[in-house]
Coordinates of C-alpha atoms and ligand atoms in Angstrom, one line a residue:
M256 CA 10.6 7.4 4.7
P257 CA 13.0 9.6 6.2
T258 CA 13.2 12.5 3.6
E259 CA 13.3 15.9 4.2
S260 CA 10.8 17.5 1.3
A261 CA 8.5 16.6 -1.5
P262 CA 10.2 14.8 -4.4
Q263 CA 9.3 17.8 -6.7
K264 CA 11.1 20.7 -5.0
Y265 CA 14.5 20.7 -3.4
E266 CA 15.9 23.9 -1.8
I267 CA 19.1 24.1 0.0
S268 CA 17.8 26.2 2.9
P269 CA 20.0 27.3 5.8
E270 CA 17.8 25.1 8.1
L271 CA 18.5 22.1 5.9
V272 CA 22.4 22.9 6.1
Q273 CA 22.2 23.3 9.8
S274 CA 20.1 20.0 10.1
L275 CA 22.6 18.1 8.2
T276 CA 25.7 19.5 10.2
D277 CA 23.9 18.6 13.4
N278 CA 23.1 15.1 12.3
L279 CA 26.7 14.5 11.0
K280 CA 27.8 15.5 14.4
K281 CA 25.8 12.5 15.9
L282 CA 28.0 10.0 13.8
G283 CA 30.4 8.0 16.3
T284 CA 27.9 8.6 19.3
P285 CA 27.8 5.2 21.0
G286 CA 24.4 3.1 21.1
Y287 CA 24.1 3.7 17.3
N288 CA 25.0 1.5 14.4
Q289 CA 27.0 3.6 12.4
E290 CA 26.5 2.1 8.9
L291 CA 22.9 2.4 9.6
V292 CA 23.1 6.0 10.4
V293 CA 25.2 6.6 7.3
Q294 CA 22.5 4.9 5.3
F295 CA 19.7 6.8 6.9
L296 CA 21.4 10.2 6.5
A297 CA 22.1 9.3 2.8
E298 CA 18.7 8.6 2.3
K299 CA 17.3 11.5 4.1
Y300 CA 19.5 14.4 2.6
L301 CA 20.2 12.9 -0.7
S302 CA 16.9 11.3 -1.9
D303 CA 15.6 14.6 -3.3
V304 CA 18.7 16.0 -4.9
G305 CA 19.0 14.8 -8.3
Y306 CA 20.9 14.0 -11.3
A307 CA 19.6 13.0 -14.9
L308 CA 16.0 11.9 -15.0
N309 CA 13.4 11.0 -12.6
L310 CA 10.8 8.6 -14.0
L311 CA 7.8 9.1 -12.1
T312 CA 7.6 12.6 -12.9
Y313 CA 9.7 12.7 -16.3
R314 CA 10.9 16.0 -15.6
E315 CA 13.2 15.6 -12.6
P316 CA 16.6 14.1 -12.2
L317 CA 17.3 10.7 -10.9
P318 CA 18.1 11.1 -7.2
I319 CA 21.8 11.0 -6.1
Y320 CA 20.9 8.6 -3.3
D321 CA 19.7 5.8 -5.7
I322 CA 22.8 6.4 -7.9
L323 CA 25.1 6.2 -5.1
R324 CA 23.4 3.0 -3.6
T325 CA 23.0 1.4 -6.9
M326 CA 27.0 2.0 -7.9
G327 CA 27.6 0.6 -4.3
G328 CA 25.8 -2.5 -5.3
L329 CA 27.7 -2.8 -8.8
L330 CA 30.8 -2.4 -7.0
S331 CA 30.2 -5.0 -4.6
A332 CA 28.9 -7.7 -7.1
D333 CA 31.6 -7.2 -9.5
R334 CA 34.0 -9.7 -8.4
T335 CA 35.4 -10.8 -11.7
N336 CA 36.4 -7.2 -12.7
K337 CA 34.7 -7.7 -16.1
G338 CA 31.5 -5.6 -15.2
Q339 CA 29.3 -8.8 -15.7
Y340 CA 26.4 -9.6 -13.5
F341 CA 23.5 -11.9 -13.0
L342 CA 20.0 -11.0 -11.8
G343 CA 18.4 -12.9 -9.1
A344 CA 14.7 -12.6 -7.9
L345 CA 12.6 -13.6 -5.0
D346 CA 8.8 -13.7 -5.1
V347 CA 6.8 -14.4 -2.0
S348 CA 3.8 -16.2 -3.2
G349 CA 0.5 -16.9 -1.0
I350 CA 0.8 -13.5 0.6
Q351 CA -3.1 -12.8 0.5
D352 CA -4.1 -16.1 1.6
F353 CA -1.7 -15.8 4.6
V354 CA -2.6 -12.4 5.4
Y355 CA -6.4 -12.4 5.2
N356 CA -7.7 -15.9 5.2
I357 CA -8.3 -16.0 8.9
S358 CA -11.1 -15.9 11.3
S359 CA -12.5 -12.5 11.6
D360 CA -13.2 -13.1 15.3
R361 CA -10.3 -11.1 17.1
A362 CA -8.8 -11.1 13.6
L363 CA -7.7 -7.3 13.7
R364 CA -5.1 -8.0 16.5
S365 CA -3.4 -10.7 14.3
L366 CA -3.9 -8.9 11.2
R367 CA -1.6 -6.0 12.1
G368 CA 1.4 -8.2 12.4
R369 CA 0.7 -10.7 9.7
S370 CA 1.9 -8.3 6.9
L371 CA 4.8 -7.5 9.1
F372 CA 6.1 -11.1 9.6
L373 CA 6.0 -11.6 5.9
E374 CA 8.1 -8.3 5.4
L375 CA 10.5 -9.6 8.1
L376 CA 10.6 -12.9 6.6
S377 CA 11.5 -11.7 3.3
Q378 CA 14.2 -9.4 4.6
V379 CA 15.8 -12.3 6.7
V380 CA 15.9 -14.6 3.6
L381 CA 17.2 -11.7 1.2
R382 CA 20.0 -11.1 3.8
D383 CA 20.8 -15.0 3.9
L384 CA 21.0 -15.0 0.0
L385 CA 23.1 -11.8 -0.3
K386 CA 25.3 -13.3 2.3
V387 CA 25.8 -16.5 0.6
A388 CA 26.3 -14.5 -2.6
G389 CA 29.0 -12.3 -0.9
C390 CA 27.2 -9.1 -2.0
S391 CA 26.3 -6.0 0.1
E392 CA 22.7 -5.1 0.6
D393 CA 23.1 -2.3 -1.9
C394 CA 22.7 -5.1 -4.4
L395 CA 18.9 -4.9 -3.9
L396 CA 17.3 -3.1 -6.5
V397 CA 13.8 -3.6 -6.2
Q398 CA 11.3 -4.4 -3.3
N399 CA 7.7 -4.1 -4.0
G400 CA 4.7 -6.0 -2.7
G401 CA 6.7 -9.5 -2.1
Y402 CA 8.8 -8.9 -5.2
Y403 CA 12.6 -8.5 -4.9
L404 CA 15.3 -8.2 -7.4
F405 CA 18.9 -8.1 -6.9
L406 CA 22.4 -8.2 -8.5
L407 CA 24.5 -11.2 -8.3
P408 CA 28.1 -11.7 -9.3
C409 CA 29.2 -13.4 -12.1
D410 CA 32.0 -16.1 -11.0
K411 CA 31.3 -19.6 -10.3
I412 CA 27.8 -19.3 -11.4
E413 CA 26.7 -22.7 -11.0
E414 CA 28.1 -23.3 -7.6
L415 CA 26.5 -19.9 -6.6
R416 CA 23.2 -21.0 -8.0
K417 CA 23.2 -24.5 -6.0
N418 CA 24.1 -22.6 -3.0
L419 CA 21.3 -20.0 -3.3
E420 CA 18.7 -22.6 -4.1
R421 CA 19.9 -24.4 -1.0
V422 CA 19.0 -21.5 1.1
I423 CA 15.7 -21.1 -0.6
N424 CA 14.9 -24.7 -0.1
L425 CA 15.7 -24.6 3.4
W426 CA 13.3 -21.8 3.9
N427 CA 10.6 -23.3 2.1
R428 CA 11.0 -26.6 4.0
R429 CA 10.7 -24.4 7.1
L430 CA 7.6 -22.5 5.7
L431 CA 6.0 -25.8 4.6
L432 CA 6.2 -27.2 8.2
L433 CA 5.1 -23.8 9.8
Q434 CA 2.2 -23.0 7.5
E435 CA 1.2 -26.0 5.6
G436 CA 2.1 -24.5 2.4
R437 CA 0.4 -21.3 2.5
I438 CA 3.5 -19.2 1.7
F439 CA 6.1 -20.2 -0.8
L440 CA 9.3 -18.6 -1.9
A441 CA 10.0 -18.7 -5.5
F442 CA 13.5 -17.9 -6.6
A443 CA 15.0 -17.3 -10.1
M444 CA 18.3 -16.5 -11.5
S445 CA 18.7 -14.8 -15.0
A446 CA 19.6 -17.2 -17.9
S447 CA 22.4 -15.2 -19.1
P448 CA 24.6 -12.3 -17.6
V449 CA 24.1 -8.5 -18.1
T450 CA 27.0 -6.1 -18.8
V451 CA 27.5 -2.9 -16.5
Q452 CA 27.1 -0.8 -19.7
E453 CA 23.6 -2.2 -20.3
F454 CA 22.9 -1.3 -16.7
L455 CA 24.1 2.2 -17.1
N456 CA 23.5 3.3 -20.5
K457 CA 21.1 2.2 -22.9
P458 CA 19.5 -1.3 -22.1
G459 CA 20.2 -4.0 -24.9
D460 CA 19.1 -7.4 -25.4
G461 CA 21.1 -8.7 -22.6
Y462 CA 19.0 -6.8 -20.3
S463 CA 15.6 -7.7 -21.6
D464 CA 16.5 -11.2 -22.0
A465 CA 17.6 -11.4 -18.4
I466 CA 14.4 -9.7 -17.1
S467 CA 12.0 -12.0 -19.3
S468 CA 14.1 -15.3 -18.3
I469 CA 13.5 -14.4 -14.6
G470 CA 9.8 -13.8 -15.2
R471 CA 9.5 -17.4 -17.0
E472 CA 11.6 -19.1 -14.1
L473 CA 9.7 -17.6 -11.5
A474 CA 6.3 -18.6 -13.1
L475 CA 7.5 -22.4 -13.4
R476 CA 8.6 -22.4 -9.6
K477 CA 5.3 -21.2 -8.6
R478 CA 3.7 -23.9 -10.6
Q479 CA 6.0 -26.4 -8.9
K480 CA 5.5 -25.4 -5.4
F481 CA 7.2 -27.7 -2.8
V482 CA 7.9 -30.2 -5.4
G483 CA 10.2 -32.8 -4.0
M484 CA 10.4 -31.4 -0.6
L485 CA 8.2 -33.7 1.4
E486 CA 10.1 -36.0 3.4
P487 CA 9.3 -39.5 4.7
G488 CA 7.5 -39.2 8.2
D489 CA 6.0 -35.6 7.3
L490 CA 2.6 -37.0 7.5
N491 CA 3.0 -38.5 10.7
S492 CA 4.3 -35.0 11.9
F493 CA 1.0 -33.3 11.4
P494 CA -1.1 -34.6 14.2
A495 CA -4.4 -32.8 14.2
I496 CA -4.9 -32.5 17.8
L497 CA -5.7 -28.9 18.2
T498 CA -7.0 -26.0 15.7
C499 CA -6.0 -22.4 16.3
P500 CA -9.1 -20.3 16.5
I501 CA -7.5 -17.4 14.3
C502 CA -5.7 -19.1 11.4
R503 CA -7.3 -22.7 11.7
R504 CA -4.0 -24.4 11.5
D505 CA -3.8 -28.0 13.1
V506 CA -1.2 -27.9 15.8
N507 CA -0.1 -30.1 18.7
K508 CA -0.2 -27.1 21.2
L509 CA -1.6 -23.7 21.8
V510 CA -0.1 -20.9 23.4
R511 CA -1.7 -18.8 26.0
L512 CA -1.9 -15.2 25.0
V513 CA -4.1 -14.0 28.0
E514 CA -6.5 -15.8 30.3
G515 CA -8.9 -17.6 28.2
E516 CA -7.4 -16.7 24.8
E517 CA -5.2 -19.6 23.2
F518 CA -3.5 -19.3 19.8
C519 CA -1.0 -21.2 17.6
D520 CA 2.7 -19.8 18.0
L521 CA 2.8 -18.0 14.8
C522 CA -0.5 -16.1 15.7
C523 CA 0.8 -15.2 18.9
F524 CA 4.1 -14.0 17.4
C525 CA 2.3 -12.0 14.9
I526 CA 0.1 -10.4 17.6
E527 CA 3.2 -9.5 19.4
L528 CA 4.9 -8.0 16.3
G529 CA 1.5 -6.0 15.8
R530 CA 1.7 -5.0 19.6
Q531 CA 5.5 -3.7 19.3
S532 CA 4.7 -2.0 16.0
V533 CA 1.8 0.2 17.6
E534 CA 3.3 0.8 21.2
R535 CA 7.1 1.1 20.2
G536 CA 7.1 1.7 16.5
A537 CA 10.0 -0.9 16.5
L538 CA 10.4 -4.7 16.7
E539 CA 12.9 -6.6 18.5
I540 CA 13.3 -10.2 17.4
D541 CA 15.9 -12.6 18.3
L542 CA 17.0 -15.0 15.9
Q543 CA 18.3 -18.2 17.8
Q544 CA 19.3 -21.5 17.4
Q545 CA 18.4 -24.0 20.1
G546 CA 19.7 -27.4 19.5
K547 CA 18.5 -28.6 16.1
N548 CA 15.5 -25.9 16.3
Y549 CA 16.0 -22.5 14.6
C550 CA 13.7 -20.0 16.2
W551 CA 12.6 -16.4 16.5
K552 CA 11.8 -14.8 19.9
A553 CA 9.5 -11.7 20.0
G554 CA 8.6 -10.5 23.7
S555 CA 7.7 -13.9 25.5
F556 CA 6.7 -15.8 22.2
T557 CA 8.8 -18.2 20.4
L558 CA 8.3 -19.4 16.9
R559 CA 9.9 -22.5 15.9
L560 CA 11.1 -22.6 12.1
G561 CA 11.5 -26.2 11.4
E562 CA 14.1 -28.6 12.5
E563 CA 17.8 -28.2 11.4
K564 CA 20.0 -30.6 9.7
G565 CA 23.1 -28.8 11.3
E566 CA 25.4 -26.4 9.6
W567 CA 22.9 -23.2 9.9
E568 CA 23.8 -20.5 12.2
E569 CA 22.3 -17.2 12.4
P570 CA 22.6 -16.0 16.1
G571 CA 21.8 -12.4 17.2
A572 CA 19.0 -10.0 17.5
L573 CA 17.2 -8.3 14.8
R574 CA 16.3 -4.7 16.3
V575 CA 14.1 -3.0 13.5
K576 CA 13.0 0.6 13.8
L577 CA 9.8 1.2 11.8
N578 CA 9.4 4.5 10.0
P579 CA 12.3 6.5 11.6
R580 CA 12.2 10.2 11.0
E581 CA 15.3 11.4 12.9
V582 CA 18.8 9.9 13.7
E583 CA 17.8 9.6 17.3
D584 CA 15.0 7.1 16.2
L585 CA 17.7 4.7 15.3
A586 CA 19.2 4.3 18.9
G587 CA 19.7 0.6 19.4
S588 CA 18.4 -0.5 16.2
N589 CA 20.5 -2.5 13.7
F590 CA 17.8 -2.2 10.7
Y591 CA 15.3 -0.1 9.6
L592 CA 12.0 -0.5 7.6
N593 CA 9.4 1.7 6.2
F594 CA 6.0 0.1 6.7
P595 CA 2.8 1.7 7.2
V596 CA 1.5 1.3 10.9
A597 CA -1.9 3.0 12.1
A598 CA -1.3 3.7 16.0
G599 CA -4.0 4.7 18.3
I600 CA -6.7 3.1 16.4
E601 CA -9.5 0.8 17.9
D602 CA -8.5 -2.7 17.7
D603 CA -12.1 -4.2 17.3
F604 CA -14.1 -4.1 14.0
N605 CA -17.2 -3.6 15.8
D606 CA -15.8 -0.5 17.6
L607 CA -14.2 0.7 14.3
A608 CA -17.8 0.6 12.8
K609 CA -19.3 2.6 15.5
L610 CA -16.8 5.5 14.6
S611 CA -18.3 6.2 11.3
T612 CA -20.5 9.1 10.3
G613 CA -23.9 8.3 9.5
W614 CA -24.5 4.6 8.7
K615 CA -22.5 2.3 11.2
G616 CA -20.1 0.1 9.1
L617 CA -16.8 -0.8 7.6
G618 CA -15.2 0.3 4.3
A619 CA -12.7 -2.0 2.8
L620 CA -10.3 -0.2 0.2
R621 CA -7.8 -1.8 -2.2
A622 CA -5.5 0.3 -4.3
D623 CA -3.1 -0.7 -7.0
V624 CA -0.8 1.0 -9.1
D625 CA -1.6 0.6 -12.8
S626 CA 0.6 -1.2 -15.4
L627 CA 3.6 -1.3 -13.4
G628 CA 5.3 -3.2 -16.1
N629 CA 5.0 -0.3 -18.5
L630 CA 6.5 2.1 -15.8
I631 CA 9.4 -0.4 -15.4
K632 CA 9.8 -0.3 -19.3
G633 CA 9.5 3.3 -19.3
S634 CA 12.3 3.5 -16.5
A635 CA 14.4 1.2 -18.9
K636 CA 15.0 3.9 -21.4
Y637 CA 18.1 5.3 -19.5
A638 CA 20.3 4.1 -16.8
P639 CA 17.7 1.2 -16.4
V640 CA 19.3 -0.3 -13.2
I641 CA 19.2 3.1 -11.2
S642 CA 16.0 3.9 -12.5
L643 CA 14.6 0.7 -11.6
A644 CA 15.7 1.1 -7.8
S645 CA 14.6 4.5 -7.8
L646 CA 11.1 3.6 -8.9
S647 CA 10.9 1.0 -6.4
R648 CA 12.1 3.4 -3.6
L649 CA 9.8 6.0 -4.6
L650 CA 6.6 3.8 -4.6
N651 CA 7.6 2.4 -1.2
R652 CA 7.7 5.8 0.0
F653 CA 4.3 6.7 -1.2
F654 CA 2.8 3.6 0.3
S655 CA 4.4 4.1 3.7
E656 CA 5.2 7.6 4.5
Y657 CA 2.3 9.4 2.7
L658 CA -0.5 6.8 3.7
M659 CA 0.7 7.0 7.4
Q660 CA 0.3 11.0 7.1
L661 CA -3.0 10.6 5.5
Q662 CA -4.0 8.3 8.3
Q663 CA -2.8 10.7 11.0
G664 CA -4.0 14.0 9.4
T665 CA -0.5 15.2 9.3
L666 CA 0.1 15.5 5.7
T667 CA 1.8 18.9 5.1
T668 CA 2.0 19.3 1.5
N669 CA -1.3 19.7 -0.7
S670 CA -3.3 21.1 2.1
D671 CA -6.3 21.4 0.1
T672 CA -7.6 17.9 1.1
V673 CA -11.2 16.8 -0.1
V674 CA -12.4 17.2 3.6
N675 CA -10.7 18.3 6.5
P676 CA -7.5 16.4 7.6
K677 CA -7.8 14.5 10.7
I678 CA -7.2 11.1 12.4
R679 CA -8.8 8.5 10.3
N680 CA -9.9 5.3 11.7
F681 CA -8.7 2.6 9.6
H682 CA -6.1 -0.2 9.7
F683 CA -3.2 -1.1 7.3
I684 CA -4.2 -4.9 6.5
Y685 CA -1.6 -5.1 3.8
G686 CA 0.6 -2.2 2.4
G687 CA 3.5 -3.5 0.1
G688 CA 5.2 -1.4 -2.3
D689 CA 2.7 -0.9 -5.0
D690 CA -0.5 -1.7 -3.5
L691 CA -2.6 -1.5 -0.4
F692 CA -5.6 -2.9 1.5
V693 CA -7.1 -1.0 4.5
V694 CA -10.2 -1.4 6.5
G695 CA -11.8 0.9 8.8
A696 CA -14.9 3.2 9.7
W697 CA -16.4 3.1 6.1
S698 CA -16.6 7.1 6.0
D699 CA -13.1 7.6 6.8
T700 CA -11.9 5.0 4.4
L701 CA -13.7 6.8 1.7
E702 CA -12.4 10.0 2.5
V703 CA -8.9 8.4 2.6
A704 CA -9.3 7.1 -1.0
L705 CA -10.5 10.5 -2.5
D706 CA -7.1 12.1 -0.7
L707 CA -5.0 9.3 -1.8
G708 CA -5.8 9.6 -5.3
R709 CA -5.3 13.2 -5.1
C710 CA -1.9 12.9 -3.3
W711 CA -0.8 10.3 -6.1
R712 CA -1.6 12.8 -8.8
T713 CA 0.7 15.3 -7.1
Y714 CA 3.3 12.7 -6.3
T715 CA 3.7 11.7 -10.1
A716 CA 3.4 15.2 -11.2
Q717 CA 0.2 13.9 -13.2
N718 CA 2.5 11.7 -15.4
P719 CA -0.2 10.1 -17.5
D720 CA 1.6 6.6 -17.3
A721 CA 1.6 6.7 -13.5
T722 CA -1.9 5.8 -12.4
I723 CA -3.6 4.2 -9.7
S724 CA -6.8 2.4 -9.4
M725 CA -8.9 1.9 -6.3
G726 CA -11.8 -0.1 -5.1
L727 CA -14.1 0.4 -2.4
S728 CA -16.9 -1.8 -0.8
L729 CA -19.0 -1.4 2.4
H730 CA -19.7 -4.2 4.9
P731 CA -21.4 -4.8 8.3
S732 CA -18.6 -5.2 11.3
K733 CA -19.1 -8.9 11.5
F734 CA -18.2 -9.6 7.8
P735 CA -15.1 -12.0 7.2
V736 CA -11.8 -10.2 6.1
L737 CA -11.2 -12.3 3.2
A738 CA -14.5 -11.6 1.7
M739 CA -13.9 -7.9 2.3
A740 CA -10.7 -8.4 0.3
Q741 CA -12.4 -10.1 -2.4
I742 CA -15.4 -7.7 -2.9
S743 CA -13.2 -4.9 -2.8
G744 CA -10.9 -6.5 -5.2
E745 CA -13.9 -6.9 -7.7
Q746 CA -14.5 -3.0 -7.4
L747 CA -10.6 -2.7 -7.9
E748 CA -11.0 -4.7 -11.2
R749 CA -13.8 -2.5 -12.2
A750 CA -11.7 0.6 -11.9
K751 CA -9.0 -0.9 -13.6
S752 CA -11.0 -2.2 -16.8
N753 CA -12.7 1.3 -16.9
K754 CA -10.1 2.5 -19.5
V755 CA -10.6 5.8 -21.5
D756 CA -9.1 5.5 -25.2
G757 CA -7.3 2.2 -24.0
R758 CA -5.5 4.0 -21.4
A759 CA -5.7 3.6 -17.5
K760 CA -6.8 6.6 -15.4
N761 CA -6.8 7.5 -11.8
S762 CA -10.0 6.0 -10.8
L763 CA -12.2 4.9 -7.8
S764 CA -15.0 2.3 -8.1
A765 CA -17.3 2.2 -5.3
A766 CA -19.9 -0.8 -4.9
F767 CA -22.8 1.9 -4.8
A768 CA -21.8 4.1 -7.7
R769 CA -23.0 3.8 -11.2
R770 CA -19.5 3.9 -12.8
P771 CA -16.0 4.4 -11.6
L772 CA -15.1 8.1 -10.5
F773 CA -12.0 9.5 -12.4
W774 CA -9.9 12.0 -10.6
E775 CA -9.9 14.4 -13.4
E776 CA -13.8 14.8 -13.0
V777 CA -13.4 15.5 -9.2
F778 CA -10.5 18.0 -9.5
D779 CA -10.2 19.7 -12.9
G780 CA -11.0 19.2 -16.4
E781 CA -13.5 21.4 -18.4
K782 CA -16.5 20.9 -16.1
P783 CA -16.2 22.5 -12.8
P784 CA -14.9 20.0 -10.6
L785 CA -17.4 17.8 -8.6
Q786 CA -15.6 19.0 -5.6
E787 CA -17.3 22.3 -6.1
L788 CA -20.6 20.6 -5.6
V789 CA -19.5 18.3 -2.8
Q790 CA -17.9 20.7 -0.7
P791 CA -21.0 22.9 0.1
L792 CA -23.1 19.8 0.5
H793 CA -20.6 18.4 2.9
H794 CA -20.5 21.2 5.1
L795 CA -24.3 21.0 5.5
L796 CA -23.8 17.6 7.2
P797 CA -23.6 17.1 11.2
S798 CA -20.1 17.1 12.1
G799 CA -18.7 13.3 13.3
G800 CA -22.3 12.0 13.4
Q801 CA -22.9 13.7 16.8
D802 CA -25.5 15.9 15.9
E803 CA -27.9 14.3 13.6
E804 CA -31.1 15.9 14.3
N805 CA -29.3 19.1 13.6
A806 CA -28.4 18.1 10.1
R807 CA -29.2 20.7 7.6
L808 CA -29.3 18.3 4.7
S809 CA -32.1 16.0 5.0
R810 CA -32.5 12.6 3.8
S811 CA -35.6 13.3 2.0
F812 CA -33.8 16.0 -0.1
L813 CA -31.1 13.5 -1.0
R814 CA -33.7 10.7 -1.9
R815 CA -35.4 13.2 -4.3
M816 CA -31.8 13.9 -5.9
L817 CA -31.3 10.2 -6.0
Q818 CA -34.5 9.5 -7.6
A819 CA -33.7 12.3 -10.0
D820 CA -30.3 10.6 -10.8
A821 CA -32.1 7.2 -11.3
A822 CA -34.7 8.6 -13.6
T823 CA -32.3 10.7 -15.8
H824 CA -29.7 7.9 -16.6
P825 CA -31.8 5.2 -17.9
L826 CA -33.4 7.7 -20.2
I827 CA -29.8 8.6 -21.5
E828 CA -28.7 5.0 -21.9
N829 CA -31.9 4.3 -23.9
G830 CA -31.1 6.8 -26.3
G831 CA -32.6 9.8 -24.8
R832 CA -31.0 13.0 -25.1
W833 CA -30.0 15.4 -22.2
K834 CA -31.1 18.8 -23.7
P835 CA -29.9 21.8 -21.9
G836 CA -32.4 23.9 -20.6
L837 CA -35.1 21.4 -21.3
R838 CA -34.8 19.0 -18.3
F839 CA -38.3 19.2 -17.2
A840 CA -39.3 17.3 -20.3
H841 CA -37.2 14.2 -19.5
A842 CA -38.3 13.9 -15.8
P843 CA -40.9 11.1 -15.4
Q844 CA -44.2 12.6 -13.8
G845 CA -43.9 13.5 -10.4
K846 CA -40.3 13.5 -10.5
V847 CA -37.9 16.6 -11.1
D848 CA -34.5 16.8 -12.2
Y849 CA -31.2 18.0 -10.5
L850 CA -31.3 21.4 -11.4
Y851 CA -34.5 22.2 -10.2
L852 CA -33.8 20.6 -7.0
L853 CA -30.6 22.2 -6.4
A854 CA -31.8 25.7 -7.3
T855 CA -34.9 25.6 -5.1
S856 CA -34.0 23.7 -2.3
S857 CA -33.9 25.9 0.8
E858 CA -31.5 23.6 2.7
L859 CA -28.7 24.7 0.3
K860 CA -29.3 28.2 0.9
S861 CA -27.0 29.9 3.4
P862 CA -28.9 31.0 6.5
E863 CA -27.0 34.5 6.5
T864 CA -27.5 35.6 2.8
G865 CA -30.5 33.4 1.9
S866 CA -29.0 32.3 -1.5
P867 CA -27.0 29.2 -2.4
S868 CA -23.2 29.5 -2.1
Q869 CA -20.9 30.8 -4.8
H870 CA -19.5 27.0 -5.5
L871 CA -23.0 25.8 -5.9
R872 CA -24.3 28.8 -8.1
D873 CA -21.1 28.0 -10.3
Y874 CA -22.1 24.5 -10.4
L875 CA -25.7 25.3 -11.4
R876 CA -24.7 27.6 -14.1
W877 CA -22.4 24.8 -15.6
L878 CA -25.3 22.3 -15.2
H879 CA -27.7 24.7 -16.9
F880 CA -25.5 24.8 -20.0
S881 CA -24.2 21.4 -19.9
S882 CA -24.5 19.2 -22.8
E883 CA -24.7 15.7 -20.8
P884 CA -26.0 15.1 -17.2
P885 CA -23.7 14.8 -14.4
D886 CA -23.3 11.2 -12.9
L887 CA -24.0 11.9 -9.1
S888 CA -24.4 8.6 -7.9
F889 CA -21.2 8.3 -6.2
F890 CA -21.6 11.6 -4.1
L891 CA -25.3 11.2 -3.8
N892 CA -24.9 7.9 -2.1
W893 CA -22.0 8.9 -0.1
L894 CA -24.1 11.7 1.4
D895 CA -27.1 9.6 1.9
L896 CA -25.0 7.1 3.9
L897 CA -23.6 10.1 5.8
V898 CA -27.0 11.3 6.9
R899 CA -28.4 8.0 8.0
Q900 CA -29.2 7.4 11.8
A901 CA -27.1 4.8 13.5
Ligands
ZN200 ZN1 -2.9 -19.5 14.4

């Protein structure tokens, strides 16, 4: 997202003033969409200037950008001059099935574009809805992970409801024909109006009633997907002549992508979106009406979106710039979107697996913000409508801008990364507002998980109510993407269910570790951070897997550590006690404990000084007096995989 500094600090430096002055002069330059430039500049310069209260940190003011934008929305939708509004919501269901449920052969090329397609679809549908309601785009309050909430005017409400439902039904009919019902758009309106006083001051019953009536209505719509939408003759219109090798849809025509590769029109369109996003960082889509057909064109590919019954018109082109950083990036665009794109990464799961250090395999990582509902409730304490818009924008910013910087190794804040920043070989399969699914070289995926948790803690100023959970699983390169999503999803659930005193914590669950890892134990707390143990061990590893023979950390040493770990924990779980200074008594015959291994290993001694590093000595000192054994299964297994031969 185009912001100039981290949300916690805002300094009006001479450079910032100069940059703003220079950019304002660009207003009026031919070739730019002026409204878009104004919106971009407002977001770039006013996102971090605050007024009142910022919810993610509880300490900082509400950004002026969110205040201005929301006020613009309130003015645009107040057509009765009574300061009353309805709320509308759009929920895209079937996202996972659409994005991941595809054959893994050549999947990655299509995967890149699939979540982009869904985002574009949602944006086009939202534009249609807001146009029918006569509202500006500022009315859009929330857009996170396929959920959109927006302001609607209060006049002629029954007529408006009918018109909006007509738009949604038309799109659902198109999606039914296009996707055999995999994607469904659920639309709901609040049962009663909300007043501007409730939106801007303390929320009352009207606000909470509106939010809960929307939740009930959406749930009902999702249970009745496509009810009444089939028309006579539909069954005849699905002739199962050919099957798309990527999405397995039955179609009557396949499109040739290159020599020997033919896919359905939707898969070709998604592949083209993926290609444009990586090569140009921008998308160009023509929205066209051809006779009775409404279609989208990207490059040389055409996607037909159902047969029209007349009256529908949406001519023109959608020129979307992805992740603009400067005004110049907006030349020729009429829309911009913050969406994580991994450029310059191998397009084949096999090649990606080979880029891992040590064991050659894939890592699948899923991450999700915990109890978003509580965060939203927290946001309702004051100026709920602005807070909600601000929270949504901040989450989107984290899951696009920060992630891309972590992937590219260019994150400038929080320079003390767990391991050295570098380009990390993974793809964003899905990243939508408050959750994430990435697949890549397993060692890079694990590193990014650790850094993601650390960045999140900084981003939220360690607000105990804003926590993130992550699940990591490892797979061979031929593993189906859908199964990766399910297995890493199970780990995500394990991380989420691992609460401390009923509260969620920032945590990462990996399939190979005994229990989820909490960020507190990695980075702070009463114990010396585990990072102090991991850093010296990590530095003993061969770099980039190029030099395995010269690795100073041997597998046999790690094996002995793993044995000590495996021998210690069942003893503790069966009522045995870990006694400081008496650990030899607990080690089964022939096996020794951590302390002995760490203290005596020649491998951990610096070749220059002949003694263990300061980090390691600090850790050993803590271990010697500790009243509980460390759980090193996460780090030992991590290191063990890193030193494996290809
Ligand atoms: Zn297909």
